[in-house]
C-alpha atoms as a PDB file:
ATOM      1  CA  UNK A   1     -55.250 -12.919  86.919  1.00  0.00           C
ATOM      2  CA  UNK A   2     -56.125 -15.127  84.007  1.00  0.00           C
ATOM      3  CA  UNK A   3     -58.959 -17.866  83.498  1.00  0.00           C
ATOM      4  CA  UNK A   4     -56.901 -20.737  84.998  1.00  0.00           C
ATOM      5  CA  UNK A   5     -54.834 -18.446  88.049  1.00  0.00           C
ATOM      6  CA  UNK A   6     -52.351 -17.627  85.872  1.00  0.00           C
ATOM      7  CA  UNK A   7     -50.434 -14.608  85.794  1.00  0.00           C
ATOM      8  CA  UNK A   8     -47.295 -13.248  82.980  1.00  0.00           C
ATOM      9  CA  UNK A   9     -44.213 -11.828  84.255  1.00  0.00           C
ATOM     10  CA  UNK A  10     -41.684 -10.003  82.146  1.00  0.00           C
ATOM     11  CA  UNK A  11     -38.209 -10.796  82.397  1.00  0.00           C
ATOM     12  CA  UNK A  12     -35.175  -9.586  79.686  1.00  0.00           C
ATOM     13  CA  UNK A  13     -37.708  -9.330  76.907  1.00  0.00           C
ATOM     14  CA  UNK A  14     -38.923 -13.081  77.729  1.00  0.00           C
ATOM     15  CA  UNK A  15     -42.171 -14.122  79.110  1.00  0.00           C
ATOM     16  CA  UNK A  16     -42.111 -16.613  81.951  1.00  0.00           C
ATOM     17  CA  UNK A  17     -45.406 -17.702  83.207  1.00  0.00           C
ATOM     18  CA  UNK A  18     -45.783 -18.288  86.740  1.00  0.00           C
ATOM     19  CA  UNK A  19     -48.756 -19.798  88.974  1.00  0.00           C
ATOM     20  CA  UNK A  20     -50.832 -18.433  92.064  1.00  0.00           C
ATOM     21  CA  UNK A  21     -48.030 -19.500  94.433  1.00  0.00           C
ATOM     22  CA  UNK A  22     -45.321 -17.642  92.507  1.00  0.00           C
ATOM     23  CA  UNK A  23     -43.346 -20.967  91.377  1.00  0.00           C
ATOM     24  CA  UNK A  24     -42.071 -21.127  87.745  1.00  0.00           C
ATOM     25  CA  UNK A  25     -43.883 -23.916  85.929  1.00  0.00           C
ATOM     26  CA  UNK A  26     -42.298 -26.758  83.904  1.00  0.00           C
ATOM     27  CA  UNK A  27     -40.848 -25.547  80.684  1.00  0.00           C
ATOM     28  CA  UNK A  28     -43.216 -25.996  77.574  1.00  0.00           C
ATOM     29  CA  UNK A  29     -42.812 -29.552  76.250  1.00  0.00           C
ATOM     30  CA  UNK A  30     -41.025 -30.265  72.720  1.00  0.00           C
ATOM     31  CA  UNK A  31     -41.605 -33.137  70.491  1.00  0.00           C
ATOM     32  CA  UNK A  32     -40.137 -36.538  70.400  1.00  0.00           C
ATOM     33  CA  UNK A  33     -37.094 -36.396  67.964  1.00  0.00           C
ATOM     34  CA  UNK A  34     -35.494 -39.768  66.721  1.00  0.00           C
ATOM     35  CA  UNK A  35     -31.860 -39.981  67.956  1.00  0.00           C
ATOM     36  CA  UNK A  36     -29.751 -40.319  64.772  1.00  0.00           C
ATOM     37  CA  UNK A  37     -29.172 -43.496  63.654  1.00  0.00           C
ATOM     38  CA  UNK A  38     -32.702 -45.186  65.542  1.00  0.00           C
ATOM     39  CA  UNK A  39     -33.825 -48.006  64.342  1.00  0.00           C
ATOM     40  CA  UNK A  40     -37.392 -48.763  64.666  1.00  0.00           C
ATOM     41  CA  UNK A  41     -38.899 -51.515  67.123  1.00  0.00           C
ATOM     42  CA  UNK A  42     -39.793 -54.712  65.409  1.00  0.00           C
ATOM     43  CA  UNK A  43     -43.444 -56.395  66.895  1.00  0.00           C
ATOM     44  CA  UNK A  44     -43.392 -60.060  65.900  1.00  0.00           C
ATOM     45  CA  UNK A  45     -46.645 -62.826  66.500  1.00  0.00           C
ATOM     46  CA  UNK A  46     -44.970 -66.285  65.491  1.00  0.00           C
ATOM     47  CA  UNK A  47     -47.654 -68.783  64.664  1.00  0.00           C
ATOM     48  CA  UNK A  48     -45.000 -71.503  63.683  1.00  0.00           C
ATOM     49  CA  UNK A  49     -41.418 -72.488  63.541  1.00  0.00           C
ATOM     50  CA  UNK A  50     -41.441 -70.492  60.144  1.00  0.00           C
ATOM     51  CA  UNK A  51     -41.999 -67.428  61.156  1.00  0.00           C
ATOM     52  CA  UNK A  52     -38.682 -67.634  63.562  1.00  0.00           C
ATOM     53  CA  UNK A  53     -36.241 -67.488  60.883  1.00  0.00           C
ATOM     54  CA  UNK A  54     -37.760 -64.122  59.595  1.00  0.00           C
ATOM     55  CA  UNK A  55     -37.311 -63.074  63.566  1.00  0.00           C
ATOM     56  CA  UNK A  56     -33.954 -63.942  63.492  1.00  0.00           C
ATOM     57  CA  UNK A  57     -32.989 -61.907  60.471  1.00  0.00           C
ATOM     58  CA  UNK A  58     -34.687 -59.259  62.398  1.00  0.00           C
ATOM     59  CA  UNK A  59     -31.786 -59.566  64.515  1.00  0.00           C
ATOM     60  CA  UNK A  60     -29.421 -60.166  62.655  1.00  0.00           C
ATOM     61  CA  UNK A  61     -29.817 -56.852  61.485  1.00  0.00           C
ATOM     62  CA  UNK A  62     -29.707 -55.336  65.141  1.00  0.00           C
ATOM     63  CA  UNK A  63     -33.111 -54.253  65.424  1.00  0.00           C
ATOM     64  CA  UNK A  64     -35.237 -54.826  68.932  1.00  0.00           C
ATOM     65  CA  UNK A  65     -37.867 -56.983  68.705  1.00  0.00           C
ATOM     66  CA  UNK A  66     -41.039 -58.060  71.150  1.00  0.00           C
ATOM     67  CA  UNK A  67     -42.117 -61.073  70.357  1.00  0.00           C
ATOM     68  CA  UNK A  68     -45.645 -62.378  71.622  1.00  0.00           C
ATOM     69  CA  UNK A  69     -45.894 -65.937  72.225  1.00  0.00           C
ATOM     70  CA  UNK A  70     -49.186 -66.261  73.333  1.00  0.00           C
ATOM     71  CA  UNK A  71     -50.248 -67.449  69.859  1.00  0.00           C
ATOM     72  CA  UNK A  72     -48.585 -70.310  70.123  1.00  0.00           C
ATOM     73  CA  UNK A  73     -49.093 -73.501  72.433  1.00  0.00           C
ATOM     74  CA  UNK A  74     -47.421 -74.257  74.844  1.00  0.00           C
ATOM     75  CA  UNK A  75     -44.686 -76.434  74.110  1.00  0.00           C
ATOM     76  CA  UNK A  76     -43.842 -74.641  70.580  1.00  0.00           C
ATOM     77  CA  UNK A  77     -43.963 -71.227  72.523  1.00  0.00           C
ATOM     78  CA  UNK A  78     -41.180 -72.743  74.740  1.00  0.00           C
ATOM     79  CA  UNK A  79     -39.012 -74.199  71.751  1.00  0.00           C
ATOM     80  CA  UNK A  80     -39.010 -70.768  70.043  1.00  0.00           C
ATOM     81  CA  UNK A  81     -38.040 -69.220  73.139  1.00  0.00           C
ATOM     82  CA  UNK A  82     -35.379 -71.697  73.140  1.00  0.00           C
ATOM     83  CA  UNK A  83     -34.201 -71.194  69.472  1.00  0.00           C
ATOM     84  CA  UNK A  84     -34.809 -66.846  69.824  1.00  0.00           C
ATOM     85  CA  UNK A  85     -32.402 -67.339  73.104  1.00  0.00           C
ATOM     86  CA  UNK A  86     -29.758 -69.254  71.554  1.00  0.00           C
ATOM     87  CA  UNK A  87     -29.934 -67.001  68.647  1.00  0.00           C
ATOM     88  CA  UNK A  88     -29.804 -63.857  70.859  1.00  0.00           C
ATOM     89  CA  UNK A  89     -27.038 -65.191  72.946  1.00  0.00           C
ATOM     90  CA  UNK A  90     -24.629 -66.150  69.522  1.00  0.00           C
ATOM     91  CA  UNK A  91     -25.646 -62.353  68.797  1.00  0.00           C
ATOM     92  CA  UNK A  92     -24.139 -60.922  72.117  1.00  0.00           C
ATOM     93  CA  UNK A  93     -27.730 -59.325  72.567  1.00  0.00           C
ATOM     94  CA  UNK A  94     -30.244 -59.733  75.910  1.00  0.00           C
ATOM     95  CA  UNK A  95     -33.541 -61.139  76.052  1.00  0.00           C
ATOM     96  CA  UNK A  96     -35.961 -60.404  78.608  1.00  0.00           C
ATOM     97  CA  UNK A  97     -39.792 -61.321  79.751  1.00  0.00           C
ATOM     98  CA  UNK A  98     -41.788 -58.138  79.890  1.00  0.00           C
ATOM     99  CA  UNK A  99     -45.145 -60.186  80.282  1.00  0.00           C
ATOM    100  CA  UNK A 100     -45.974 -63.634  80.515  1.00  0.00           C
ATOM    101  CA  UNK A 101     -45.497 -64.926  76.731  1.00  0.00           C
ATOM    102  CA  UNK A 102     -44.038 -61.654  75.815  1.00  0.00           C
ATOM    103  CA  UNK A 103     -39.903 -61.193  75.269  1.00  0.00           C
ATOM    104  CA  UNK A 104     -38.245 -58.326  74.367  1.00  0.00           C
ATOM    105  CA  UNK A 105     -34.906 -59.390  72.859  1.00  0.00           C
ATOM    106  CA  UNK A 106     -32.095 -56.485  71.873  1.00  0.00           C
ATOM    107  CA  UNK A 107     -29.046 -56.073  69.671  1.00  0.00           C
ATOM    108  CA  UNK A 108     -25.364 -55.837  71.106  1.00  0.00           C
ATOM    109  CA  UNK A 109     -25.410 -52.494  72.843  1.00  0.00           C
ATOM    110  CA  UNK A 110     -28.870 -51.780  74.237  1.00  0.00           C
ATOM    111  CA  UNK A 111     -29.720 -53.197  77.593  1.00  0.00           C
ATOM    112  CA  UNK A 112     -32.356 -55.088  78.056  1.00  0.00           C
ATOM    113  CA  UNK A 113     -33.149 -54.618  81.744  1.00  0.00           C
END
C-alpha cells in the first residue's frame, strides 16, 4: 500500500487507481476550456448616470454584466436599475438580483435564473 492507502491496479495496459475499500476514484480533473464563441463577463461599479450608457453598450453587444449598485445612493441606485431594466427588457435579455445592490443582467439566450 502507498503513503495515502492507495493501491495501482493494472487493467488493458491502463492504470486505474483504486482506494482501501476497492472503489474506483473520480477521474483526474481537466482544465476549464472556454466554450467557443464565450464572451467574457463584464463587472460594472456605476458612480453616476454616466457611467450607464457605457453599461448599456455593454449590452448591446450581448455580453453579461453584474452591476454593483452599492456605490450609489439610494434613489440613483434605483433609477439605474430602472433605466438597466428597461434597457434589458428592449434587449429581450433577463435581469436578476444576486445580492442586495447587485444585478446580473444577460443577453438574449442565456438565462438568468
Amino acid at each position: 500500500m502507498g503513503l495515502f492507502g492507495f493501491f495501482r491496479e493494472k487493467d488493458d495496459g491502463n492504470v486505474r487507481r483504486r482506494n482501501i475499500a476497492g472503489e474506483r476514484e473520480l477521474p483526474e480533473k481537466k482544465p476549464f476550456e472556454k466554450p467557443a464563441g464565450a464572451q467574457p463577463m463584464q463587472i460594472r461599479r456605476p458612480r453616476s448616470f454616466a457611467d450607464v450608457e457605457e453599461i448599456i453598450d455593454r449590452l448591446k453587444d450581448k455580453l453579461t454584466v453584474i452591476v454593483y449598485m452599492n456605490e450609489l445612493s439610494a434613489p440613483t441606485a434605483l433609477r439605474v436599475t430602472d433605466i438597466l431594466s428597461g434597457a434589458i427588457y428592449a434587449l429581450g435579455g433577463g435581469m436578476a438580483e444576486l445580492e442586495k445592490d447587485i444585478y446580473i443582467f444577460t443577453p438574449d439566450g442565456v438565462n438568468a435564473r
